C-alpha cells in the first residue's frame, strides 16, 4: 500500500479555510484516497474519498491533481470543533482492505 | 441505526491477567477489523475477520493475542498475560459485504482504552 506524507500539525483561526496536503508518490492505479478525522477519545470518522479531480461533500472538498501523487483536503470556514487529527490514507476502495494510517495532521483551530 | 459498539470503553488489568475486548459491528456488516493506537500515533492494523474466519492477522503479535468473530455474538479480541506494553486504545471497525459508490470503507467504534497496572 502506498505510503503517505502529511504535515505533523497546522494551526488556523475560526472562519478560515484550511488546506491539508498529503503526498503519496507511489500511489497505484487502482488506489483511492481517503481522509479520516479523529477527535480525542473517539474512533476515526470518514470525511471524504476520491480517485481523481475534485470531490465535494457537505463537510469538505478533496482536490486530486492529474498525476495523483498528492491530494489536498480543504475544510471551508473551520470552527473550534474542527480541531482534530486528520489522516490521509491511500489504498484500494474495497472495504475489505486493511487501512494503513500514518501519524496524521493535528489541526488546532483558535478563536 | 447503531454504529460500531465496543465495550468496555475502559479496561484496567494487572500484569499477567487476561483482557477481553468486545466489538459489535454495524447491522448488516460482516467484516470486522481490529486496530491498536498508541498515544500520539496513528492506528495500526491488527486483524481482519469475517464471520467465523480470520482473513488477515498479519498485524497481530504471534504470542498472547487472539481474535474471533463467531457466527453469533460480537467479535472478541483477547490478550492473555497482559504486559505494560499492551496499554493502548484498541479500535474496531466494520464494513459491509459490498461497498457502494459514496459509501465509506470502514466504520469505527470509539475504542477500548486498556490500561495495564
PDB file of C-alpha atoms in Angstrom:
ATOM      1  CA  UNK A   1       0.000   0.000   0.000  1.00  0.00           C
ATOM      2  CA  UNK A   2       1.240   3.475  -0.844  1.00  0.00           C
ATOM      3  CA  UNK A   3       2.942   5.460   1.908  1.00  0.00           C
ATOM      4  CA  UNK A   4       1.624   8.914   2.675  1.00  0.00           C
ATOM      5  CA  UNK A   5       3.314  12.039   3.994  1.00  0.00           C
ATOM      6  CA  UNK A   6       1.449  14.931   5.564  1.00  0.00           C
ATOM      7  CA  UNK A   7       2.356  17.819   7.872  1.00  0.00           C
ATOM      8  CA  UNK A   8       2.519  16.917  11.523  1.00  0.00           C
ATOM      9  CA  UNK A   9       0.499  19.915  12.651  1.00  0.00           C
ATOM     10  CA  UNK A  10      -1.327  23.018  11.443  1.00  0.00           C
ATOM     11  CA  UNK A  11      -2.878  25.998  13.164  1.00  0.00           C
ATOM     12  CA  UNK A  12      -5.819  28.051  11.960  1.00  0.00           C
ATOM     13  CA  UNK A  13      -8.427  30.509  13.184  1.00  0.00           C
ATOM     14  CA  UNK A  14     -12.160  30.196  13.162  1.00  0.00           C
ATOM     15  CA  UNK A  15     -13.744  31.098   9.859  1.00  0.00           C
ATOM     16  CA  UNK A  16     -10.666  30.430   7.774  1.00  0.00           C
ATOM     17  CA  UNK A  17     -10.289  27.838   5.051  1.00  0.00           C
ATOM     18  CA  UNK A  18      -7.812  25.098   5.865  1.00  0.00           C
ATOM     19  CA  UNK A  19      -5.981  23.062   3.249  1.00  0.00           C
ATOM     20  CA  UNK A  20      -4.075  19.946   4.282  1.00  0.00           C
ATOM     21  CA  UNK A  21      -1.891  18.407   1.616  1.00  0.00           C
ATOM     22  CA  UNK A  22      -0.873  14.776   1.522  1.00  0.00           C
ATOM     23  CA  UNK A  23       1.893  13.304  -0.644  1.00  0.00           C
ATOM     24  CA  UNK A  24       1.560   9.779  -1.998  1.00  0.00           C
ATOM     25  CA  UNK A  25       4.189   9.413  -4.707  1.00  0.00           C
ATOM     26  CA  UNK A  26       3.800   5.646  -5.039  1.00  0.00           C
ATOM     27  CA  UNK A  27       0.035   5.585  -5.471  1.00  0.00           C
ATOM     28  CA  UNK A  28      -1.131   2.660  -7.594  1.00  0.00           C
ATOM     29  CA  UNK A  29      -3.567   2.798 -10.469  1.00  0.00           C
ATOM     30  CA  UNK A  30      -6.430   1.252  -8.508  1.00  0.00           C
ATOM     31  CA  UNK A  31      -5.786   3.148  -5.269  1.00  0.00           C
ATOM     32  CA  UNK A  32      -8.294   5.590  -3.828  1.00  0.00           C
ATOM     33  CA  UNK A  33      -7.516   8.467  -1.479  1.00  0.00           C
ATOM     34  CA  UNK A  34      -9.478   8.614   1.745  1.00  0.00           C
ATOM     35  CA  UNK A  35      -9.439  11.087   4.614  1.00  0.00           C
ATOM     36  CA  UNK A  36     -10.481  10.362   8.163  1.00  0.00           C
ATOM     37  CA  UNK A  37     -10.910  12.701  11.129  1.00  0.00           C
ATOM     38  CA  UNK A  38     -10.253  11.690  14.719  1.00  0.00           C
ATOM     39  CA  UNK A  39     -11.236  13.538  17.879  1.00  0.00           C
ATOM     40  CA  UNK A  40      -9.651  12.665  21.223  1.00  0.00           C
ATOM     41  CA  UNK A  41     -11.107   9.539  22.796  1.00  0.00           C
ATOM     42  CA  UNK A  42     -13.069   8.683  19.653  1.00  0.00           C
ATOM     43  CA  UNK A  43     -12.603   6.429  16.675  1.00  0.00           C
ATOM     44  CA  UNK A  44     -11.698   7.802  13.251  1.00  0.00           C
ATOM     45  CA  UNK A  45     -14.589   9.203  11.266  1.00  0.00           C
ATOM     46  CA  UNK A  46     -14.736   9.111   7.476  1.00  0.00           C
ATOM     47  CA  UNK A  47     -14.633  12.532   5.818  1.00  0.00           C
ATOM     48  CA  UNK A  48     -14.231  12.038   2.089  1.00  0.00           C
ATOM     49  CA  UNK A  49     -12.879   9.730  -0.577  1.00  0.00           C
ATOM     50  CA  UNK A  50     -11.798  10.343  -4.159  1.00  0.00           C
ATOM     51  CA  UNK A  51      -9.923   8.929  -7.109  1.00  0.00           C
ATOM     52  CA  UNK A  52      -9.175  11.928  -9.313  1.00  0.00           C
ATOM     53  CA  UNK A  53     -10.026  15.598  -9.917  1.00  0.00           C
ATOM     54  CA  UNK A  54     -12.336  17.022  -7.297  1.00  0.00           C
ATOM     55  CA  UNK A  55     -14.821  15.579  -4.867  1.00  0.00           C
ATOM     56  CA  UNK A  56     -17.059  17.670  -2.638  1.00  0.00           C
ATOM     57  CA  UNK A  57     -19.496  16.774   0.101  1.00  0.00           C
ATOM     58  CA  UNK A  58     -21.222  18.682   2.874  1.00  0.00           C
ATOM     59  CA  UNK A  59     -18.110  18.601   5.047  1.00  0.00           C
ATOM     60  CA  UNK A  60     -15.068  19.055   2.800  1.00  0.00           C
ATOM     61  CA  UNK A  61     -13.567  19.068  -0.664  1.00  0.00           C
ATOM     62  CA  UNK A  62     -10.820  16.854  -1.950  1.00  0.00           C
ATOM     63  CA  UNK A  63      -8.585  18.037  -4.755  1.00  0.00           C
ATOM     64  CA  UNK A  64      -6.504  15.499  -6.658  1.00  0.00           C
ATOM     65  CA  UNK A  65      -4.175  16.617  -9.487  1.00  0.00           C
ATOM     66  CA  UNK A  66      -3.842  14.671 -12.702  1.00  0.00           C
ATOM     67  CA  UNK A  67      -0.729  12.772 -11.609  1.00  0.00           C
ATOM     68  CA  UNK A  68      -2.456  11.743  -8.326  1.00  0.00           C
ATOM     69  CA  UNK A  69       0.820  11.927  -6.425  1.00  0.00           C
ATOM     70  CA  UNK A  70      -0.712  14.278  -3.898  1.00  0.00           C
ATOM     71  CA  UNK A  71      -4.099  15.367  -2.670  1.00  0.00           C
ATOM     72  CA  UNK A  72      -5.451  18.298  -0.695  1.00  0.00           C
ATOM     73  CA  UNK A  73      -8.239  18.185   1.843  1.00  0.00           C
ATOM     74  CA  UNK A  74      -9.999  21.526   2.033  1.00  0.00           C
ATOM     75  CA  UNK A  75     -12.118  22.464   5.047  1.00  0.00           C
ATOM     76  CA  UNK A  76     -14.120  25.646   4.408  1.00  0.00           C
ATOM     77  CA  UNK A  77     -14.636  28.102   7.279  1.00  0.00           C
ATOM     78  CA  UNK A  78     -13.336  25.966  10.122  1.00  0.00           C
ATOM     79  CA  UNK A  79     -14.730  26.203  13.626  1.00  0.00           C
ATOM     80  CA  UNK A  80     -13.302  25.244  17.010  1.00  0.00           C
ATOM     81  CA  UNK A  81     -14.981  21.864  16.682  1.00  0.00           C
ATOM     82  CA  UNK A  82     -12.793  21.042  13.679  1.00  0.00           C
ATOM     83  CA  UNK A  83      -9.789  20.723  15.993  1.00  0.00           C
ATOM     84  CA  UNK A  84      -8.770  17.122  15.436  1.00  0.00           C
ATOM     85  CA  UNK A  85      -6.233  14.831  13.797  1.00  0.00           C
ATOM     86  CA  UNK A  86      -6.727  14.305  10.060  1.00  0.00           C
ATOM     87  CA  UNK A  87      -5.440  11.170   8.369  1.00  0.00           C
ATOM     88  CA  UNK A  88      -4.800  10.683   4.682  1.00  0.00           C
ATOM     89  CA  UNK A  89      -4.944   7.068   3.533  1.00  0.00           C
ATOM     90  CA  UNK A  90      -4.286   5.516   0.170  1.00  0.00           C
ATOM     91  CA  UNK A  91      -5.463   2.100  -0.905  1.00  0.00           C
ATOM     92  CA  UNK A  92      -7.980   0.159  -2.895  1.00  0.00           C
ATOM     93  CA  UNK A  93     -11.577   1.196  -2.419  1.00  0.00           C
ATOM     94  CA  UNK A  94     -12.864  -2.123  -1.214  1.00  0.00           C
ATOM     95  CA  UNK A  95     -13.942  -2.133   2.399  1.00  0.00           C
ATOM     96  CA  UNK A  96     -12.104  -5.375   2.808  1.00  0.00           C
ATOM     97  CA  UNK A  97      -8.676  -3.779   2.669  1.00  0.00           C
ATOM     98  CA  UNK A  98      -6.903  -3.026   5.907  1.00  0.00           C
ATOM     99  CA  UNK A  99      -6.386   0.680   6.389  1.00  0.00           C
ATOM    100  CA  UNK A 100      -2.847   1.982   6.777  1.00  0.00           C
ATOM    101  CA  UNK A 101      -2.733   5.072   8.960  1.00  0.00           C
ATOM    102  CA  UNK A 102       0.202   7.463   9.144  1.00  0.00           C
ATOM    103  CA  UNK A 103       0.694   9.843  12.049  1.00  0.00           C
ATOM    104  CA  UNK A 104      -1.814  12.329  10.641  1.00  0.00           C
ATOM    105  CA  UNK A 105      -2.033  16.110  10.793  1.00  0.00           C
ATOM    106  CA  UNK A 106      -3.027  17.668  14.075  1.00  0.00           C
ATOM    107  CA  UNK A 107      -5.191  20.691  13.279  1.00  0.00           C
ATOM    108  CA  UNK A 108      -5.661  23.259  16.021  1.00  0.00           C
ATOM    109  CA  UNK A 109      -8.308  25.910  15.445  1.00  0.00           C
ATOM    110  CA  UNK A 110      -8.116  29.048  17.564  1.00  0.00           C
ATOM    111  CA  UNK A 111     -10.918  31.526  18.311  1.00  0.00           C
TER     112      UNK A 111
ATOM    113  CA  UNK B   1     -29.120   2.830  13.286  1.00  0.00           C
ATOM    114  CA  UNK B   2     -26.482   1.932  15.854  1.00  0.00           C
ATOM    115  CA  UNK B   3     -22.861   2.293  14.888  1.00  0.00           C
ATOM    116  CA  UNK B   4     -20.000   0.031  15.838  1.00  0.00           C
ATOM    117  CA  UNK B   5     -20.257  -0.698  19.547  1.00  0.00           C
ATOM    118  CA  UNK B   6     -17.231  -1.514  21.641  1.00  0.00           C
ATOM    119  CA  UNK B   7     -17.127  -2.477  25.276  1.00  0.00           C
ATOM    120  CA  UNK B   8     -15.875  -1.847  27.727  1.00  0.00           C
ATOM    121  CA  UNK B   9     -14.768   1.704  26.968  1.00  0.00           C
ATOM    122  CA  UNK B  10     -12.110   1.489  29.623  1.00  0.00           C
ATOM    123  CA  UNK B  11     -10.455  -1.624  30.978  1.00  0.00           C
ATOM    124  CA  UNK B  12      -7.844  -1.864  33.698  1.00  0.00           C
ATOM    125  CA  UNK B  13      -5.851  -5.041  34.204  1.00  0.00           C
ATOM    126  CA  UNK B  14      -2.842  -6.053  36.226  1.00  0.00           C
ATOM    127  CA  UNK B  15       0.174  -7.614  34.577  1.00  0.00           C
ATOM    128  CA  UNK B  16      -0.425 -11.287  33.893  1.00  0.00           C
ATOM    129  CA  UNK B  17      -4.222 -11.041  33.716  1.00  0.00           C
ATOM    130  CA  UNK B  18      -6.349 -11.525  30.635  1.00  0.00           C
ATOM    131  CA  UNK B  19      -8.120  -8.760  28.728  1.00  0.00           C
ATOM    132  CA  UNK B  20     -11.196  -9.388  26.586  1.00  0.00           C
ATOM    133  CA  UNK B  21     -12.384  -6.624  24.296  1.00  0.00           C
ATOM    134  CA  UNK B  22     -15.722  -6.850  22.523  1.00  0.00           C
ATOM    135  CA  UNK B  23     -16.929  -5.358  19.279  1.00  0.00           C
ATOM    136  CA  UNK B  24     -20.410  -5.472  17.790  1.00  0.00           C
ATOM    137  CA  UNK B  25     -20.292  -4.397  14.134  1.00  0.00           C
ATOM    138  CA  UNK B  26     -22.903  -2.249  12.475  1.00  0.00           C
ATOM    139  CA  UNK B  27     -26.061  -4.066  11.459  1.00  0.00           C
ATOM    140  CA  UNK B  28     -25.561  -5.836   8.172  1.00  0.00           C
ATOM    141  CA  UNK B  29     -21.767  -5.700   8.330  1.00  0.00           C
ATOM    142  CA  UNK B  30     -19.944  -8.988   8.069  1.00  0.00           C
ATOM    143  CA  UNK B  31     -16.354  -7.745   8.100  1.00  0.00           C
ATOM    144  CA  UNK B  32     -14.571  -6.723  11.306  1.00  0.00           C
ATOM    145  CA  UNK B  33     -11.140  -5.159  11.760  1.00  0.00           C
ATOM    146  CA  UNK B  34      -9.130  -4.503  14.903  1.00  0.00           C
ATOM    147  CA  UNK B  35      -6.589  -1.687  15.201  1.00  0.00           C
ATOM    148  CA  UNK B  36      -4.324  -0.572  18.012  1.00  0.00           C
ATOM    149  CA  UNK B  37      -3.364   3.031  18.711  1.00  0.00           C
ATOM    150  CA  UNK B  38      -0.571   4.220  20.975  1.00  0.00           C
ATOM    151  CA  UNK B  39      -0.581   7.851  22.203  1.00  0.00           C
ATOM    152  CA  UNK B  40       0.333  10.391  19.506  1.00  0.00           C
ATOM    153  CA  UNK B  41       0.430   7.708  16.829  1.00  0.00           C
ATOM    154  CA  UNK B  42      -1.848   6.569  14.034  1.00  0.00           C
ATOM    155  CA  UNK B  43      -3.868   3.384  14.208  1.00  0.00           C
ATOM    156  CA  UNK B  44      -2.024   0.139  13.421  1.00  0.00           C
ATOM    157  CA  UNK B  45      -3.898  -2.727  11.797  1.00  0.00           C
ATOM    158  CA  UNK B  46      -4.005  -5.959  13.781  1.00  0.00           C
ATOM    159  CA  UNK B  47      -6.500  -8.413  12.316  1.00  0.00           C
ATOM    160  CA  UNK B  48      -9.351  -8.718   9.818  1.00  0.00           C
ATOM    161  CA  UNK B  49     -12.151 -11.227  10.331  1.00  0.00           C
ATOM    162  CA  UNK B  50     -15.311 -12.337   8.651  1.00  0.00           C
ATOM    163  CA  UNK B  51     -17.889 -14.478  10.381  1.00  0.00           C
ATOM    164  CA  UNK B  52     -16.073 -17.489  11.856  1.00  0.00           C
ATOM    165  CA  UNK B  53     -12.946 -16.841   9.770  1.00  0.00           C
ATOM    166  CA  UNK B  54      -9.705 -14.961  10.236  1.00  0.00           C
ATOM    167  CA  UNK B  55      -8.808 -13.413   6.888  1.00  0.00           C
ATOM    168  CA  UNK B  56      -5.679 -11.428   7.693  1.00  0.00           C
ATOM    169  CA  UNK B  57      -3.819 -11.461  11.005  1.00  0.00           C
ATOM    170  CA  UNK B  58      -0.585 -10.005   9.706  1.00  0.00           C
ATOM    171  CA  UNK B  59      -0.624  -7.195  12.278  1.00  0.00           C
ATOM    172  CA  UNK B  60      -1.323  -9.354  15.275  1.00  0.00           C
ATOM    173  CA  UNK B  61       1.501 -10.324  17.656  1.00  0.00           C
ATOM    174  CA  UNK B  62       2.153 -14.051  17.450  1.00  0.00           C
ATOM    175  CA  UNK B  63       2.068 -14.562  21.192  1.00  0.00           C
ATOM    176  CA  UNK B  64      -0.747 -13.848  23.681  1.00  0.00           C
ATOM    177  CA  UNK B  65      -3.144 -12.202  21.204  1.00  0.00           C
ATOM    178  CA  UNK B  66      -6.109 -13.883  19.566  1.00  0.00           C
ATOM    179  CA  UNK B  67      -9.302 -12.773  17.866  1.00  0.00           C
ATOM    180  CA  UNK B  68     -12.573 -14.373  16.901  1.00  0.00           C
ATOM    181  CA  UNK B  69     -15.815 -13.399  15.236  1.00  0.00           C
ATOM    182  CA  UNK B  70     -18.317 -16.177  15.942  1.00  0.00           C
ATOM    183  CA  UNK B  71     -21.455 -16.890  13.991  1.00  0.00           C
ATOM    184  CA  UNK B  72     -23.493 -15.348  16.775  1.00  0.00           C
ATOM    185  CA  UNK B  73     -22.347 -12.544  19.017  1.00  0.00           C
ATOM    186  CA  UNK B  74     -19.660  -9.910  18.968  1.00  0.00           C
ATOM    187  CA  UNK B  75     -16.087 -10.125  17.821  1.00  0.00           C
ATOM    188  CA  UNK B  76     -13.638 -10.653  20.669  1.00  0.00           C
ATOM    189  CA  UNK B  77     -10.013  -9.537  20.893  1.00  0.00           C
ATOM    190  CA  UNK B  78      -8.310 -11.476  23.645  1.00  0.00           C
ATOM    191  CA  UNK B  79      -4.976 -10.627  25.204  1.00  0.00           C
ATOM    192  CA  UNK B  80      -3.542 -13.172  27.588  1.00  0.00           C
ATOM    193  CA  UNK B  81      -0.955 -12.466  30.287  1.00  0.00           C
ATOM    194  CA  UNK B  82      -1.014  -8.746  29.630  1.00  0.00           C
ATOM    195  CA  UNK B  83       2.120  -6.648  29.975  1.00  0.00           C
ATOM    196  CA  UNK B  84       2.599  -2.912  30.388  1.00  0.00           C
ATOM    197  CA  UNK B  85       3.312  -2.521  26.674  1.00  0.00           C
ATOM    198  CA  UNK B  86      -0.218  -3.680  25.861  1.00  0.00           C
ATOM    199  CA  UNK B  87      -1.589  -0.409  27.228  1.00  0.00           C
ATOM    200  CA  UNK B  88      -3.215   1.297  24.257  1.00  0.00           C
ATOM    201  CA  UNK B  89      -6.523   2.181  22.661  1.00  0.00           C
ATOM    202  CA  UNK B  90      -7.986  -0.698  20.663  1.00  0.00           C
ATOM    203  CA  UNK B  91     -10.398   0.197  17.897  1.00  0.00           C
ATOM    204  CA  UNK B  92     -12.763  -1.999  15.999  1.00  0.00           C
ATOM    205  CA  UNK B  93     -14.124  -1.178  12.557  1.00  0.00           C
ATOM    206  CA  UNK B  94     -16.682  -2.893  10.359  1.00  0.00           C
ATOM    207  CA  UNK B  95     -17.672  -2.816   6.722  1.00  0.00           C
ATOM    208  CA  UNK B  96     -20.487  -4.349   4.673  1.00  0.00           C
ATOM    209  CA  UNK B  97     -20.110  -7.184   2.222  1.00  0.00           C
ATOM    210  CA  UNK B  98     -20.145  -4.749  -0.676  1.00  0.00           C
ATOM    211  CA  UNK B  99     -19.053  -1.149  -0.857  1.00  0.00           C
ATOM    212  CA  UNK B 100     -21.316   1.006  -2.959  1.00  0.00           C
ATOM    213  CA  UNK B 101     -20.407   4.279  -4.552  1.00  0.00           C
ATOM    214  CA  UNK B 102     -20.031   7.016  -1.971  1.00  0.00           C
ATOM    215  CA  UNK B 103     -20.008   4.669   0.998  1.00  0.00           C
ATOM    216  CA  UNK B 104     -17.172   4.857   3.436  1.00  0.00           C
ATOM    217  CA  UNK B 105     -14.773   1.935   3.550  1.00  0.00           C
ATOM    218  CA  UNK B 106     -14.913   1.235   7.272  1.00  0.00           C
ATOM    219  CA  UNK B 107     -16.937   2.485  10.221  1.00  0.00           C
ATOM    220  CA  UNK B 108     -15.110   2.748  13.542  1.00  0.00           C
ATOM    221  CA  UNK B 109     -16.188   2.320  17.114  1.00  0.00           C
ATOM    222  CA  UNK B 110     -14.936   4.637  19.856  1.00  0.00           C
ATOM    223  CA  UNK B 111     -12.438   2.129  21.152  1.00  0.00           C
ATOM    224  CA  UNK B 112     -11.478   0.405  24.364  1.00  0.00           C
ATOM    225  CA  UNK B 113      -8.753   2.038  26.385  1.00  0.00           C
ATOM    226  CA  UNK B 114      -6.709  -0.669  28.033  1.00  0.00           C
ATOM    227  CA  UNK B 115      -4.508   0.241  30.958  1.00  0.00           C
ATOM    228  CA  UNK B 116      -2.110  -2.239  32.496  1.00  0.00           C
ATOM    229  CA  UNK B 117      -1.026  -1.644  36.073  1.00  0.00           C
TER     230      UNK B 117
END
